[in-house]
mmCIF file of C-alpha atoms in Angstrom:
data_model
loop_
_atom_site.group_PDB
_atom_site.id
_atom_site.type_symbol
_atom_site.label_atom_id
_atom_site.label_comp_id
_atom_site.label_asym_id
_atom_site.label_seq_id
_atom_site.Cartn_x
_atom_site.Cartn_y
_atom_site.Cartn_z
ATOM 1 C CA MET A 170 76.503 14.740 -41.740
ATOM 2 C CA ALA A 171 73.590 14.408 -39.311
ATOM 3 C CA ASN A 172 71.200 17.312 -38.855
ATOM 4 C CA ILE A 173 69.346 16.521 -35.638
ATOM 5 C CA ILE A 174 66.097 18.201 -34.595
ATOM 6 C CA ALA A 175 64.666 17.611 -31.126
ATOM 7 C CA PHE A 176 60.940 17.977 -30.433
ATOM 8 C CA SER A 177 60.688 18.587 -26.700
ATOM 9 C CA ASN A 178 58.255 19.649 -23.986
ATOM 10 C CA GLY A 179 55.423 17.527 -25.385
ATOM 11 C CA TYR A 180 53.880 14.078 -25.401
ATOM 12 C CA LEU A 181 54.294 11.115 -27.750
ATOM 13 C CA CYS A 182 51.524 8.683 -28.713
ATOM 14 C CA LEU A 183 53.118 5.277 -28.126
ATOM 15 C CA ARG A 184 51.195 2.000 -28.164
ATOM 16 C CA GLY A 185 47.923 3.527 -27.114
ATOM 17 C CA LYS A 186 49.317 5.717 -24.335
ATOM 18 C CA LEU A 187 50.731 9.222 -23.915
ATOM 19 C CA VAL A 188 54.374 9.360 -22.916
ATOM 20 C CA GLU A 189 56.139 12.553 -21.906
ATOM 21 C CA SER A 190 59.329 12.385 -23.952
ATOM 22 C CA THR A 191 61.507 14.059 -26.571
ATOM 23 C CA LEU A 192 61.589 12.919 -30.200
ATOM 24 C CA PHE A 193 64.860 13.166 -32.120
ATOM 25 C CA ILE A 194 64.958 13.062 -35.912
ATOM 26 C CA ASP A 195 67.773 13.251 -38.431
ATOM 27 C CA GLN A 196 66.692 15.533 -41.263
ATOM 28 C CA THR A 197 69.506 14.241 -43.439
ATOM 29 C CA THR A 198 68.121 10.695 -43.490
ATOM 30 C CA GLY A 199 64.493 11.377 -42.535
ATOM 31 C CA ILE A 200 64.737 8.776 -39.760
ATOM 32 C CA ILE A 201 63.911 8.829 -36.038
ATOM 33 C CA VAL A 202 67.132 8.513 -34.017
ATOM 34 C CA SER A 203 68.217 8.075 -30.424
ATOM 35 C CA GLU A 204 69.257 11.031 -28.293
ATOM 36 C CA PRO A 205 72.555 12.377 -29.678
ATOM 37 C CA HIS A 206 75.679 12.909 -27.591
ATOM 38 C CA ASP A 207 76.011 16.485 -28.840
ATOM 39 C CA GLN A 208 73.488 19.296 -28.702
ATOM 40 C CA PRO A 209 70.847 19.012 -31.509
ATOM 41 C CA GLU A 210 71.091 21.546 -34.307
ATOM 42 C CA GLU A 211 67.528 22.679 -33.557
ATOM 43 C CA VAL A 212 65.108 22.272 -30.648
ATOM 44 C CA VAL A 213 61.376 22.662 -31.245
ATOM 45 C CA ASP A 214 59.336 23.516 -28.150
ATOM 46 C CA LEU A 215 56.009 21.705 -28.500
ATOM 47 C CA LYS A 216 54.595 23.641 -25.548
ATOM 48 C CA GLY A 217 52.554 20.708 -24.316
ATOM 49 C CA ARG A 218 51.241 19.512 -27.675
ATOM 50 C CA ILE A 219 51.202 15.901 -28.878
ATOM 51 C CA LEU A 220 53.258 14.023 -31.467
ATOM 52 C CA ALA A 221 51.776 10.953 -33.160
ATOM 53 C CA PRO A 222 52.890 8.799 -36.070
ATOM 54 C CA ALA A 223 51.559 10.140 -39.354
ATOM 55 C CA TYR A 224 48.219 8.498 -40.055
ATOM 56 C CA ILE A 225 47.935 5.621 -42.515
ATOM 57 C CA GLU A 226 44.936 5.251 -44.850
ATOM 58 C CA LEU A 227 44.174 1.577 -45.470
ATOM 59 C CA GLN A 228 41.047 2.066 -47.576
ATOM 60 C CA THR A 229 40.348 5.123 -49.687
ATOM 61 C CA ASN A 230 38.803 5.057 -53.163
ATOM 62 C CA GLY A 231 39.902 8.620 -53.841
ATOM 63 C CA CYS A 232 39.207 12.258 -52.979
ATOM 64 C CA ILE A 233 39.185 15.818 -54.386
ATOM 65 C CA GLY A 234 37.852 14.670 -57.758
ATOM 66 C CA LEU A 235 39.962 11.561 -58.390
ATOM 67 C CA HIS A 236 38.411 8.133 -58.055
ATOM 68 C CA PHE A 237 41.203 5.617 -58.482
ATOM 69 C CA THR A 238 39.276 3.922 -61.311
ATOM 70 C CA HIS A 239 39.358 7.190 -63.315
ATOM 71 C CA PHE A 240 41.915 6.811 -66.099
ATOM 72 C CA LYS A 241 42.485 9.092 -69.064
ATOM 73 C CA ASP A 242 46.223 8.789 -69.628
ATOM 74 C CA PRO A 243 49.277 8.100 -67.434
ATOM 75 C CA LEU A 244 50.385 11.745 -67.238
ATOM 76 C CA THR A 245 46.989 13.011 -66.084
ATOM 77 C CA TYR A 246 46.611 10.134 -63.628
ATOM 78 C CA GLN A 247 49.997 10.783 -62.031
ATOM 79 C CA SER A 248 49.222 14.495 -61.751
ATOM 80 C CA ASN A 249 45.953 13.687 -60.000
ATOM 81 C CA LEU A 250 47.721 11.234 -57.672
ATOM 82 C CA LYS A 251 50.135 13.982 -56.692
ATOM 83 C CA ASN A 252 47.206 16.255 -55.840
ATOM 84 C CA VAL A 253 45.621 13.501 -53.733
ATOM 85 C CA SER A 254 48.939 12.940 -51.969
ATOM 86 C CA ARG A 255 49.269 16.604 -51.063
ATOM 87 C CA TYR A 256 45.649 16.753 -49.892
ATOM 88 C CA MET A 257 46.237 13.721 -47.674
ATOM 89 C CA VAL A 258 48.954 15.411 -45.612
ATOM 90 C CA THR A 259 46.520 18.191 -44.681
ATOM 91 C CA LYS A 260 44.548 15.481 -42.870
ATOM 92 C CA GLY A 261 47.606 14.054 -41.134
ATOM 93 C CA VAL A 262 48.156 11.144 -43.540
ATOM 94 C CA GLY A 263 51.703 9.999 -44.229
ATOM 95 C CA GLY A 264 50.923 6.918 -46.342
ATOM 96 C CA PHE A 265 47.947 5.336 -48.087
ATOM 97 C CA TRP A 266 46.853 2.332 -50.104
ATOM 98 C CA ALA A 267 44.644 3.247 -53.061
ATOM 99 C CA THR A 268 41.508 1.102 -53.141
ATOM 100 C CA VAL A 269 40.248 -0.077 -56.525
ATOM 101 C CA PRO A 270 36.737 -1.543 -56.255
ATOM 102 C CA THR A 271 35.110 -4.109 -58.574
ATOM 103 C CA VAL A 272 35.731 -3.036 -62.161
ATOM 104 C CA SER A 273 36.476 -4.900 -65.373
ATOM 105 C CA SER A 274 39.808 -6.618 -65.885
ATOM 106 C CA GLU A 275 40.563 -4.017 -68.555
ATOM 107 C CA VAL A 276 40.168 -1.154 -66.057
ATOM 108 C CA PHE A 277 42.150 -2.998 -63.367
ATOM 109 C CA GLN A 278 45.023 -3.441 -65.787
ATOM 110 C CA LYS A 279 44.967 0.222 -66.797
ATOM 111 C CA VAL A 280 45.018 1.740 -63.319
ATOM 112 C CA LEU A 281 47.037 -0.753 -61.268
ATOM 113 C CA PRO A 282 50.378 0.009 -62.985
ATOM 114 C CA GLN A 283 49.903 3.628 -61.874
ATOM 115 C CA LEU A 284 49.400 2.574 -58.247
ATOM 116 C CA ARG A 285 52.780 1.005 -57.605
ATOM 117 C CA PRO A 286 54.408 2.240 -54.373
ATOM 118 C CA GLN A 287 55.853 5.716 -54.908
ATOM 119 C CA GLU A 288 56.652 8.918 -53.068
ATOM 120 C CA PHE A 289 55.562 12.465 -53.842
ATOM 121 C CA ALA A 290 57.336 15.638 -52.774
ATOM 122 C CA GLN A 291 55.512 17.321 -49.882
ATOM 123 C CA GLY A 292 52.869 14.598 -49.946
ATOM 124 C CA ALA A 293 51.783 11.275 -48.482
ATOM 125 C CA THR A 294 53.450 8.112 -49.771
ATOM 126 C CA LEU A 295 51.415 5.836 -52.033
ATOM 127 C CA LEU A 296 52.014 2.394 -50.539
ATOM 128 C CA GLY A 297 50.346 0.365 -53.279
ATOM 129 C CA ALA A 298 46.845 -0.813 -54.164
ATOM 130 C CA HIS A 299 44.021 -2.527 -52.305
ATOM 131 C CA THR A 300 41.725 -4.318 -54.744
ATOM 132 C CA GLU A 301 38.205 -4.740 -53.360
ATOM 133 C CA GLY A 302 36.909 -7.323 -55.793
ATOM 134 C CA PRO A 303 36.019 -8.905 -58.136
ATOM 135 C CA TRP A 304 35.582 -12.028 -55.894
ATOM 136 C CA LEU A 305 32.718 -10.654 -53.817
ATOM 137 C CA ASN A 306 29.270 -12.034 -53.008
ATOM 138 C CA PRO A 307 26.667 -10.372 -55.274
ATOM 139 C CA THR A 308 24.115 -10.498 -52.429
ATOM 140 C CA LYS A 309 26.408 -8.193 -50.453
ATOM 141 C CA LYS A 310 27.474 -5.999 -53.343
ATOM 142 C CA GLY A 311 26.844 -2.645 -51.666
ATOM 143 C CA ALA A 312 27.627 -0.066 -54.346
ATOM 144 C CA HIS A 313 29.726 -2.487 -56.416
ATOM 145 C CA ASP A 314 28.631 -3.631 -59.877
ATOM 146 C CA SER A 315 27.570 -7.261 -59.431
ATOM 147 C CA SER A 316 27.752 -7.912 -63.173
ATOM 148 C CA LEU A 317 31.550 -7.608 -62.906
ATOM 149 C CA MET A 318 31.941 -9.997 -59.978
ATOM 150 C CA LEU A 319 33.676 -13.324 -60.605
ATOM 151 C CA SER A 320 34.010 -16.753 -59.033
ATOM 152 C CA PRO A 321 37.487 -17.832 -57.899
ATOM 153 C CA THR A 322 36.963 -21.203 -59.611
ATOM 154 C CA GLY A 323 36.785 -19.610 -63.049
ATOM 155 C CA SER A 324 39.428 -16.913 -62.747
ATOM 156 C CA SER A 325 42.806 -16.095 -61.236
ATOM 157 C CA ALA A 326 44.531 -13.035 -59.828
ATOM 158 C CA VAL A 327 47.068 -13.008 -62.640
ATOM 159 C CA ALA A 328 44.344 -13.183 -65.305
ATOM 160 C CA VAL A 329 42.206 -10.467 -63.725
ATOM 161 C CA TYR A 330 44.852 -8.012 -62.554
ATOM 162 C CA GLY A 331 47.841 -8.815 -64.766
ATOM 163 C CA GLU A 332 50.967 -10.543 -63.480
ATOM 164 C CA PRO A 333 53.134 -7.399 -63.108
ATOM 165 C CA ASN A 334 50.440 -5.766 -60.965
ATOM 166 C CA VAL A 335 50.099 -8.819 -58.718
ATOM 167 C CA CYS A 336 53.856 -8.746 -58.190
ATOM 168 C CA SER A 337 54.318 -5.004 -57.628
ATOM 169 C CA SER A 338 51.206 -2.862 -57.135
ATOM 170 C CA ILE A 339 48.699 -4.967 -55.184
ATOM 171 C CA LYS A 340 49.284 -5.228 -51.441
ATOM 172 C CA MET A 341 45.804 -6.228 -50.239
ATOM 173 C CA VAL A 342 42.756 -7.998 -51.724
ATOM 174 C CA THR A 343 39.241 -8.106 -50.257
ATOM 175 C CA LEU A 344 37.200 -11.208 -51.129
ATOM 176 C CA ALA A 345 34.211 -13.262 -49.945
ATOM 177 C CA PRO A 346 35.426 -16.521 -48.363
ATOM 178 C CA GLU A 347 32.205 -18.485 -48.999
ATOM 179 C CA LEU A 348 32.632 -18.431 -52.784
ATOM 180 C CA PRO A 349 33.785 -21.748 -54.313
ATOM 181 C CA GLY A 350 37.570 -21.744 -54.650
ATOM 182 C CA SER A 351 38.128 -18.850 -52.237
ATOM 183 C CA LEU A 352 40.284 -20.755 -49.780
ATOM 184 C CA GLU A 353 42.710 -21.822 -52.491
ATOM 185 C CA LEU A 354 42.767 -18.255 -53.821
ATOM 186 C CA ILE A 355 43.593 -16.997 -50.317
ATOM 187 C CA ARG A 356 46.501 -19.453 -50.104
ATOM 188 C CA THR A 357 47.778 -18.402 -53.529
ATOM 189 C CA LEU A 358 47.605 -14.673 -52.790
ATOM 190 C CA THR A 359 49.224 -14.926 -49.368
ATOM 191 C CA ARG A 360 51.728 -17.720 -49.905
ATOM 192 C CA ASP A 361 52.832 -17.076 -53.489
ATOM 193 C CA HIS A 362 52.526 -13.293 -53.698
ATOM 194 C CA GLY A 363 52.748 -11.992 -50.135
ATOM 195 C CA ILE A 364 49.440 -10.147 -50.509
ATOM 196 C CA VAL A 365 47.303 -9.460 -47.430
ATOM 197 C CA VAL A 366 43.798 -10.916 -47.772
ATOM 198 C CA SER A 367 40.774 -9.304 -46.149
ATOM 199 C CA LEU A 368 37.279 -10.780 -45.876
ATOM 200 C CA GLY A 369 34.365 -8.606 -46.880
ATOM 201 C CA HIS A 370 31.283 -8.053 -49.055
ATOM 202 C CA SER A 371 30.331 -11.461 -47.819
ATOM 203 C CA ALA A 372 27.465 -13.550 -46.436
ATOM 204 C CA ALA A 373 29.894 -15.995 -44.816
ATOM 205 C CA ALA A 374 29.098 -17.757 -41.569
ATOM 206 C CA TYR A 375 31.428 -17.525 -38.583
ATOM 207 C CA GLU A 376 32.850 -21.011 -39.265
ATOM 208 C CA CYS A 377 33.611 -20.129 -42.883
ATOM 209 C CA GLY A 378 35.452 -17.047 -41.678
ATOM 210 C CA LEU A 379 37.566 -19.160 -39.349
ATOM 211 C CA GLU A 380 38.520 -21.432 -42.242
ATOM 212 C CA ALA A 381 39.566 -18.400 -44.261
ATOM 213 C CA LEU A 382 41.724 -17.090 -41.412
ATOM 214 C CA ARG A 383 43.417 -20.470 -41.134
ATOM 215 C CA ALA A 384 44.021 -20.389 -44.900
ATOM 216 C CA GLY A 385 45.898 -17.088 -44.503
ATOM 217 C CA ALA A 386 43.404 -14.190 -44.402
ATOM 218 C CA ARG A 387 44.397 -11.558 -41.814
ATOM 219 C CA THR A 388 41.661 -8.928 -41.634
ATOM 220 C CA LEU A 389 38.020 -7.961 -42.205
ATOM 221 C CA THR A 390 36.830 -5.132 -44.459
ATOM 222 C CA HIS A 391 34.433 -2.505 -42.992
ATOM 223 C CA VAL A 392 32.835 -4.757 -40.370
ATOM 224 C CA PHE A 393 29.004 -4.758 -40.283
ATOM 225 C CA ASN A 394 28.812 -3.122 -43.714
ATOM 226 C CA ALA A 395 28.149 -5.442 -46.681
ATOM 227 C CA MET A 396 28.109 -8.557 -44.499
ATOM 228 C CA ASN A 397 25.576 -10.514 -42.464
ATOM 229 C CA PRO A 398 24.554 -8.728 -39.254
ATOM 230 C CA LEU A 399 25.767 -9.942 -35.892
ATOM 231 C CA HIS A 400 23.181 -12.381 -34.473
ATOM 232 C CA HIS A 401 23.384 -14.020 -31.065
ATOM 233 C CA ARG A 402 23.159 -17.528 -32.578
ATOM 234 C CA SER A 403 24.808 -16.809 -35.910
ATOM 235 C CA PRO A 404 27.541 -14.199 -35.459
ATOM 236 C CA GLY A 405 28.880 -14.234 -39.033
ATOM 237 C CA LEU A 406 32.171 -12.568 -39.897
ATOM 238 C CA ALA A 407 31.542 -9.805 -37.360
ATOM 239 C CA GLY A 408 31.730 -12.382 -34.579
ATOM 240 C CA LEU A 409 35.381 -13.027 -35.387
ATOM 241 C CA ILE A 410 36.590 -9.726 -33.946
ATOM 242 C CA SER A 411 36.642 -11.048 -30.374
ATOM 243 C CA SER A 412 37.391 -14.694 -31.146
ATOM 244 C CA PRO A 413 40.552 -16.481 -29.952
ATOM 245 C CA GLU A 414 41.832 -16.208 -33.542
ATOM 246 C CA ALA A 415 40.751 -12.588 -33.923
ATOM 247 C CA PRO A 416 41.871 -10.915 -37.145
ATOM 248 C CA PHE A 417 42.462 -7.228 -37.627
ATOM 249 C CA TYR A 418 39.256 -5.476 -38.678
ATOM 250 C CA SER A 419 38.305 -2.116 -40.139
ATOM 251 C CA LEU A 420 35.439 0.201 -39.230
ATOM 252 C CA ILE A 421 34.038 3.313 -40.929
ATOM 253 C CA PRO A 422 33.498 5.822 -38.087
ATOM 254 C CA ASP A 423 31.565 8.479 -40.002
ATOM 255 C CA GLY A 424 28.290 8.158 -38.067
ATOM 256 C CA ILE A 425 26.552 7.020 -41.265
ATOM 257 C CA HIS A 426 27.896 3.546 -41.980
ATOM 258 C CA LEU A 427 27.759 2.618 -38.273
ATOM 259 C CA HIS A 428 25.726 3.880 -35.353
ATOM 260 C CA PRO A 429 28.036 5.424 -32.748
ATOM 261 C CA ALA A 430 27.064 2.745 -30.210
ATOM 262 C CA THR A 431 27.937 -0.009 -32.707
ATOM 263 C CA LEU A 432 31.268 1.644 -33.423
ATOM 264 C CA ALA A 433 32.085 1.873 -29.716
ATOM 265 C CA MET A 434 31.136 -1.779 -29.130
ATOM 266 C CA ALA A 435 33.276 -2.990 -32.028
ATOM 267 C CA PHE A 436 36.274 -0.894 -30.987
ATOM 268 C CA ARG A 437 36.068 -2.046 -27.373
ATOM 269 C CA ALA A 438 35.963 -5.692 -28.489
ATOM 270 C CA ASN A 439 39.638 -5.621 -29.518
ATOM 271 C CA PRO A 440 41.368 -2.195 -29.539
ATOM 272 C CA GLU A 441 44.740 -3.647 -30.563
ATOM 273 C CA ARG A 442 43.182 -5.150 -33.714
ATOM 274 C CA CYS A 443 40.808 -2.320 -34.595
ATOM 275 C CA ILE A 444 41.523 -0.187 -37.682
ATOM 276 C CA LEU A 445 39.738 2.993 -38.734
ATOM 277 C CA ILE A 446 39.191 3.675 -42.440
ATOM 278 C CA THR A 447 37.485 6.457 -44.359
ATOM 279 C CA ASP A 448 36.402 4.408 -47.404
ATOM 280 C CA SER A 449 36.363 7.849 -48.996
ATOM 281 C CA ILE A 450 35.426 8.382 -52.605
ATOM 282 C CA GLU A 451 36.319 11.049 -55.137
ATOM 283 C CA VAL A 452 33.712 13.563 -53.914
ATOM 284 C CA ALA A 453 35.454 13.827 -50.537
ATOM 285 C CA GLY A 454 36.727 17.386 -50.389
ATOM 286 C CA LEU A 455 34.210 18.562 -53.020
ATOM 287 C CA PRO A 456 30.989 20.602 -52.536
ATOM 288 C CA ASP A 457 27.643 18.950 -51.826
ATOM 289 C CA GLY A 458 25.344 18.150 -54.763
ATOM 290 C CA LEU A 459 25.157 15.748 -57.702
ATOM 291 C CA HIS A 460 28.384 14.339 -59.092
ATOM 292 C CA PRO A 461 28.931 12.037 -62.110
ATOM 293 C CA GLY A 462 29.547 8.293 -61.820
ATOM 294 C CA HIS A 463 32.593 6.327 -62.973
ATOM 295 C CA SER A 464 33.807 2.821 -63.854
ATOM 296 C CA GLN A 465 32.476 1.333 -60.615
ATOM 297 C CA ILE A 466 29.185 3.227 -60.405
ATOM 298 C CA PRO A 467 27.646 4.346 -63.738
ATOM 299 C CA HIS A 468 25.058 6.493 -61.931
ATOM 300 C CA ALA A 469 24.913 10.024 -60.563
ATOM 301 C CA GLN A 470 26.109 10.312 -56.967
ATOM 302 C CA ARG A 471 24.460 12.589 -54.420
ATOM 303 C CA LYS A 472 26.698 14.105 -51.750
ATOM 304 C CA GLU A 473 25.102 15.494 -48.610
ATOM 305 C CA GLY A 474 27.755 16.309 -46.046
ATOM 306 C CA ASN A 475 29.724 13.107 -45.432
ATOM 307 C CA LYS A 476 26.955 10.914 -46.869
ATOM 308 C CA VAL A 477 27.080 9.815 -50.514
ATOM 309 C CA THR A 478 24.409 7.677 -52.171
ATOM 310 C CA ILE A 479 23.475 6.556 -55.657
ATOM 311 C CA ASP A 480 21.045 9.290 -56.642
ATOM 312 C CA GLY A 481 17.442 8.317 -56.060
ATOM 313 C CA THR A 482 18.338 5.404 -53.760
ATOM 314 C CA ASP A 483 19.476 4.783 -50.183
ATOM 315 C CA THR A 484 22.530 2.790 -51.328
ATOM 316 C CA LEU A 485 25.639 4.118 -49.591
ATOM 317 C CA ILE A 486 28.615 4.461 -51.913
ATOM 318 C CA GLY A 487 31.378 5.518 -49.594
ATOM 319 C CA SER A 488 32.228 8.214 -47.127
ATOM 320 C CA CYS A 489 33.537 11.751 -47.286
ATOM 321 C CA SER A 490 34.988 11.817 -43.790
ATOM 322 C CA SER A 491 38.702 12.458 -43.406
ATOM 323 C CA ILE A 492 40.851 10.157 -41.300
ATOM 324 C CA ASP A 493 41.534 12.833 -38.669
ATOM 325 C CA GLU A 494 37.778 13.323 -38.318
ATOM 326 C CA CYS A 495 37.420 9.548 -37.874
ATOM 327 C CA VAL A 496 39.904 9.679 -34.987
ATOM 328 C CA ARG A 497 37.947 12.443 -33.266
ATOM 329 C CA ASN A 498 34.660 10.588 -33.834
ATOM 330 C CA LEU A 499 35.991 7.460 -32.158
ATOM 331 C CA ILE A 500 37.117 9.479 -29.141
ATOM 332 C CA ARG A 501 33.741 11.167 -28.864
ATOM 333 C CA TRP A 502 31.608 8.047 -29.315
ATOM 334 C CA SER A 503 33.642 5.422 -27.461
ATOM 335 C CA ARG A 504 35.138 7.712 -24.802
ATOM 336 C CA CYS A 505 38.557 6.293 -25.571
ATOM 337 C CA THR A 506 41.713 8.387 -25.228
ATOM 338 C CA LEU A 507 43.418 10.190 -28.086
ATOM 339 C CA PRO A 508 46.410 7.774 -28.143
ATOM 340 C CA GLU A 509 44.038 4.786 -28.180
ATOM 341 C CA ALA A 510 42.279 6.232 -31.233
ATOM 342 C CA VAL A 511 45.589 7.134 -32.909
ATOM 343 C CA ARG A 512 46.752 3.523 -32.590
ATOM 344 C CA CYS A 513 43.821 2.501 -34.861
ATOM 345 C CA VAL A 514 45.174 4.608 -37.752
ATOM 346 C CA THR A 515 48.884 3.970 -37.203
ATOM 347 C CA GLU A 516 50.390 1.072 -35.281
ATOM 348 C CA ASN A 517 47.578 -1.429 -35.889
ATOM 349 C CA ILE A 518 47.717 -0.856 -39.641
ATOM 350 C CA ALA A 519 51.509 -1.117 -39.715
ATOM 351 C CA LYS A 520 51.261 -4.462 -37.895
ATOM 352 C CA LEU A 521 48.618 -5.770 -40.294
ATOM 353 C CA MET A 522 50.608 -4.793 -43.365
ATOM 354 C CA LYS A 523 53.940 -5.813 -41.782
ATOM 355 C CA ASP A 524 55.307 -2.325 -42.374
ATOM 356 C CA ASN A 525 58.338 -1.780 -40.154
ATOM 357 C CA GLU A 526 59.096 1.686 -41.532
ATOM 358 C CA ARG A 527 56.115 3.683 -40.263
ATOM 359 C CA GLY A 528 53.292 3.627 -37.746
ATOM 360 C CA VAL A 529 55.339 3.894 -34.524
ATOM 361 C CA LEU A 530 57.511 6.716 -33.145
ATOM 362 C CA GLU A 531 60.607 4.668 -32.466
ATOM 363 C CA GLN A 532 64.261 4.688 -33.439
ATOM 364 C CA GLY A 533 64.967 3.516 -36.979
ATOM 365 C CA ARG A 534 61.527 4.269 -38.425
ATOM 366 C CA ARG A 535 60.676 7.048 -40.851
ATOM 367 C CA ALA A 536 60.199 10.478 -39.342
ATOM 368 C CA ASP A 537 56.603 10.661 -40.559
ATOM 369 C CA PHE A 538 54.588 12.254 -37.790
ATOM 370 C CA VAL A 539 51.867 14.747 -36.944
ATOM 371 C CA VAL A 540 51.586 17.450 -34.318
ATOM 372 C CA LEU A 541 48.152 17.300 -32.709
ATOM 373 C CA SER A 542 46.070 19.447 -30.419
ATOM 374 C CA GLY A 543 44.632 17.790 -27.330
ATOM 375 C CA GLU A 544 41.359 17.318 -29.225
ATOM 376 C CA GLY A 545 43.052 15.532 -32.127
ATOM 377 C CA HIS A 546 43.167 18.365 -34.654
ATOM 378 C CA VAL A 547 46.121 18.170 -37.059
ATOM 379 C CA LEU A 548 48.414 21.159 -36.610
ATOM 380 C CA GLN A 549 51.388 19.965 -38.659
ATOM 381 C CA THR A 550 52.378 16.958 -40.768
ATOM 382 C CA TRP A 551 56.022 15.982 -41.259
ATOM 383 C CA ILE A 552 57.174 13.531 -43.942
ATOM 384 C CA LYS A 553 60.688 12.047 -43.648
ATOM 385 C CA GLY A 554 61.684 14.820 -41.274
ATOM 386 C CA VAL A 555 60.420 17.667 -43.460
ATOM 387 C CA LYS A 556 57.348 19.725 -42.648
ATOM 388 C CA ALA A 557 54.797 19.095 -45.406
ATOM 389 C CA TYR A 558 51.769 20.835 -43.896
ATOM 390 C CA GLU A 559 50.953 23.428 -41.272
ATOM 391 C CA ALA A 560 47.502 24.692 -40.315
ATOM 392 C CA ASP A 561 47.027 28.227 -41.656
ATOM 393 C CA TRP A 562 46.354 29.823 -38.295
ATOM 394 C CA LEU A 563 49.635 28.429 -36.907
ATOM 395 C CA LYS A 564 51.603 30.395 -39.482
ATOM 396 C CA GLU A 565 50.454 33.603 -37.840
ATOM 397 C CA CYS A 566 51.390 32.733 -34.251
ATOM 398 C CA ASP A 567 54.294 31.559 -32.138
ATOM 399 C CA PHE A 568 54.293 27.960 -33.456
ATOM 400 C CA LEU A 569 52.229 26.184 -30.794
ATOM 401 C CA THR A 570 50.264 27.419 -27.839
ATOM 402 C CA THR A 571 49.900 25.453 -24.636
ATOM 403 C CA VAL A 572 47.201 22.856 -24.170
ATOM 404 C CA PRO A 573 44.559 24.043 -21.712
ATOM 405 C CA GLU A 574 45.333 22.389 -18.387
ATOM 406 C CA ALA A 575 47.331 19.518 -19.944
ATOM 407 C CA SER A 576 47.566 17.307 -16.896
ATOM 408 C CA GLN A 577 50.235 14.882 -15.784
ATOM 409 C CA ASP A 578 47.571 12.432 -14.628
ATOM 410 C CA GLN A 579 46.396 12.039 -18.249
ATOM 411 C CA VAL A 580 49.761 10.658 -19.287
ATOM 412 C CA ASP A 581 50.241 6.915 -19.633
ATOM 413 C CA THR A 582 46.796 6.223 -18.133
ATOM 414 C CA PRO A 583 44.648 3.814 -20.201
ATOM 415 C CA GLY A 584 40.920 4.429 -20.375
ATOM 416 C CA GLN A 585 41.121 8.134 -19.615
ATOM 417 C CA ARG A 586 39.832 10.705 -22.096
ATOM 418 C CA PHE A 587 42.316 13.372 -23.198
ATOM 419 C CA ASP A 588 40.721 16.566 -24.403
#
């Protein structure tokens, strides 16, 4: 029997715009439904707040102490994954792909079976794995271990990752398209295994990138980082973002990996293809200071705010920003609207990964959504129609207070800032 909840008197983030509407969900199935003929069992008054699809994390290496290359035993790993999942919902995340950077084949084949798609009670859904390596260009290694990088001509996905993992766990692979044999590897991954291929950690020229897109690649990994810089006569992979064959592309909006002006320029180039990622590592959510290395980085890591480097060097390892912070940063630095920024962590990712279950607040999709303030702060996270997180201060008040001067002229108006 249906148990319908209506979320009314608020705004929905839909395709980069705010729409004044009511959202209906069926708690029995955890699905978004059309308006029922009968009165809903419960009506939630949003009091002018905003509903958005639950955020989707495309690239995270871990957080709160777990790097996804850390493996002791299956039971401990699964327990740590559950903790990560429950931490994710506090940042508005409803689903994530666990990124495994360049490690040995032995490590890949230990951790990848644990990263098959799975759900956790009161937590974000693990959607599978994103393997960032080992087919990367050593000259653009970033914090990866170049001694573990391989050439596509002398290896295969099945040999490196293990056949069961290629068939079940891995959903995306980042590789450098200029390496010998890369184009054939792209065709194999996309055509034979249905895996999304991203281009990154690469010194490829623009023309090489086009060839890779035509071979089946669909996206770029953290544009401007670990790739040739954009040059007016040699644009490299970064030049693809506004090309006629533009791929999706990810950016790290932490203010460290990219200057705010660079972030704004890249976002404005193609907002419907832009994706925000954290590229977070295991020290995200932990105190500042020195932290031990792991299978990818056998060196101490220094955390200072959201910046993490190999101790004693300027080499950036990853970020400690959360995805909700990334959304607010994009709004602040590009002057885009909240729904435009939300699209970069929801709908655009769902389109890239061909996920028809999440990413858009429409009938038939999962009731994974967040309640946001006008400034983009996460007030609640709902997973399959069940509230999984609520900000502490909300528990002590009358659910939601009104948005200061929430104006009708901010609704469904592209290019206007909403705060």
